[in-house]
Amino acid sequence: MSALKKIQFDSDGLIPAIAQDFATGKILMFAWMNAESLALTIEKQQAVYYSRSRKKLWFKGEESGHTQLIKEIFTDCDNDVILLKVEQTGGIACHTGRKSCFFQKLEHNNWIAVEPVLKDPKDIYG
């Protein structure tokens, strides 16, 4: 795929990927992609990441049902970060049951959860 030729993967063959809500601009999550996951994301128009801990492709929502439908894909000026503008199905991007993985805010030198749990993870993952 010619679009992949321009991408600057790191020495491990990975590139950081940010998922952003297409409608609101809210940052939903950060993950990693390799060439195969990026190619599948482009082909399927659905977010596919690479799980470093499991060392395998991670089709977002494969267990939870909370898929990310691609609206637009961007790369930065150095072609070493991917930005996915997505429609988050189910309104939950985080495995904690929240809309965004970025729900902890630093206040007075403490991390405070500032977003509610929309669905208990036990109900999502069994």
GROMACS .gro file of C-alpha atoms in nm, residues 6-79:
model
   74
    6LYS     CA    1   0.553   0.748   0.382
    7ILE     CA    2   0.500   0.639   0.744
    8GLN     CA    3   0.799   0.645   0.980
    9PHE     CA    4   0.765   0.341   1.204
   10ASP     CA    5   1.002   0.321   1.502
   11SER     CA    6   1.280   0.063   1.541
   12ASP     CA    7   1.022  -0.189   1.668
   13GLY     CA    8   0.806  -0.135   1.360
   14LEU     CA    9   0.545   0.063   1.555
   15ILE     CA   10   0.386   0.406   1.535
   16PRO     CA   11   0.185   0.586   1.807
   17ALA     CA   12  -0.184   0.630   1.726
   18ILE     CA   13  -0.427   0.871   1.887
   19ALA     CA   14  -0.802   0.812   1.861
   20GLN     CA   15  -1.012   1.127   1.868
   21ASP     CA   16  -1.391   1.156   1.867
   22PHE     CA   17  -1.483   1.288   1.523
   23ALA     CA   18  -1.785   1.486   1.646
   24THR     CA   19  -1.651   1.639   1.969
   25GLY     CA   20  -1.272   1.645   1.924
   26LYS     CA   21  -1.228   1.465   2.260
   27ILE     CA   22  -0.918   1.245   2.279
   28LEU     CA   23  -1.041   0.893   2.345
   29MET     CA   24  -0.728   0.683   2.367
   30PHE     CA   25  -0.369   0.619   2.266
   31ALA     CA   26  -0.240   0.292   2.126
   32TRP     CA   27   0.024   0.151   1.892
   33MET     CA   28  -0.002   0.038   1.532
   34ASN     CA   29   0.228  -0.163   1.311
   35ALA     CA   30   0.219  -0.167   0.930
   36GLU     CA   31  -0.032  -0.452   0.923
   37SER     CA   32  -0.272  -0.290   1.170
   38LEU     CA   33  -0.254   0.045   0.988
   39ALA     CA   34  -0.316  -0.125   0.653
   40LEU     CA   35  -0.616  -0.312   0.800
   41THR     CA   36  -0.748   0.009   0.955
   42ILE     CA   37  -0.733   0.181   0.616
   43GLU     CA   38  -0.886  -0.118   0.436
   44LYS     CA   39  -1.166  -0.193   0.685
   45GLN     CA   40  -1.230   0.168   0.795
   46GLN     CA   41  -1.231   0.037   1.152
   47ALA     CA   42  -0.955   0.080   1.410
   48VAL     CA   43  -0.707  -0.204   1.437
   49TYR     CA   44  -0.414  -0.161   1.675
   50TYR     CA   45  -0.112  -0.365   1.776
   51SER     CA   46  -0.105  -0.486   2.137
   52ARG     CA   47   0.250  -0.475   2.267
   53SER     CA   48   0.160  -0.677   2.578
   54ARG     CA   49  -0.014  -0.954   2.382
   55LYS     CA   50   0.214  -0.917   2.078
   56LYS     CA   51  -0.073  -0.941   1.833
   57LEU     CA   52  -0.324  -0.740   1.636
   58TRP     CA   53  -0.602  -0.587   1.843
   59PHE     CA   54  -0.926  -0.522   1.661
   60LYS     CA   55  -1.073  -0.247   1.878
   61GLY     CA   56  -1.401  -0.372   2.019
   62GLU     CA   57  -1.339  -0.740   1.942
   63GLU     CA   58  -1.430  -0.830   2.302
   64SER     CA   59  -1.624  -0.525   2.421
   65GLY     CA   60  -1.820  -0.445   2.106
   66HIS     CA   61  -1.698  -0.084   2.135
   67THR     CA   62  -1.553  -0.049   1.786
   68GLN     CA   63  -1.408   0.265   1.634
   69LEU     CA   64  -1.535   0.350   1.287
   70ILE     CA   65  -1.285   0.558   1.093
   71LYS     CA   66  -1.399   0.897   0.969
   72GLU     CA   67  -1.056   1.046   0.883
   73ILE     CA   68  -0.691   0.948   0.919
   74PHE     CA   69  -0.406   1.197   0.957
   75THR     CA   70  -0.034   1.178   1.012
   76ASP     CA   71   0.180   1.454   1.163
   77CYS     CA   72   0.446   1.660   0.987
   78ASP     CA   73   0.717   1.398   1.054
   79ASN     CA   74   0.491   1.106   0.954
   0.00000   0.00000   0.00000
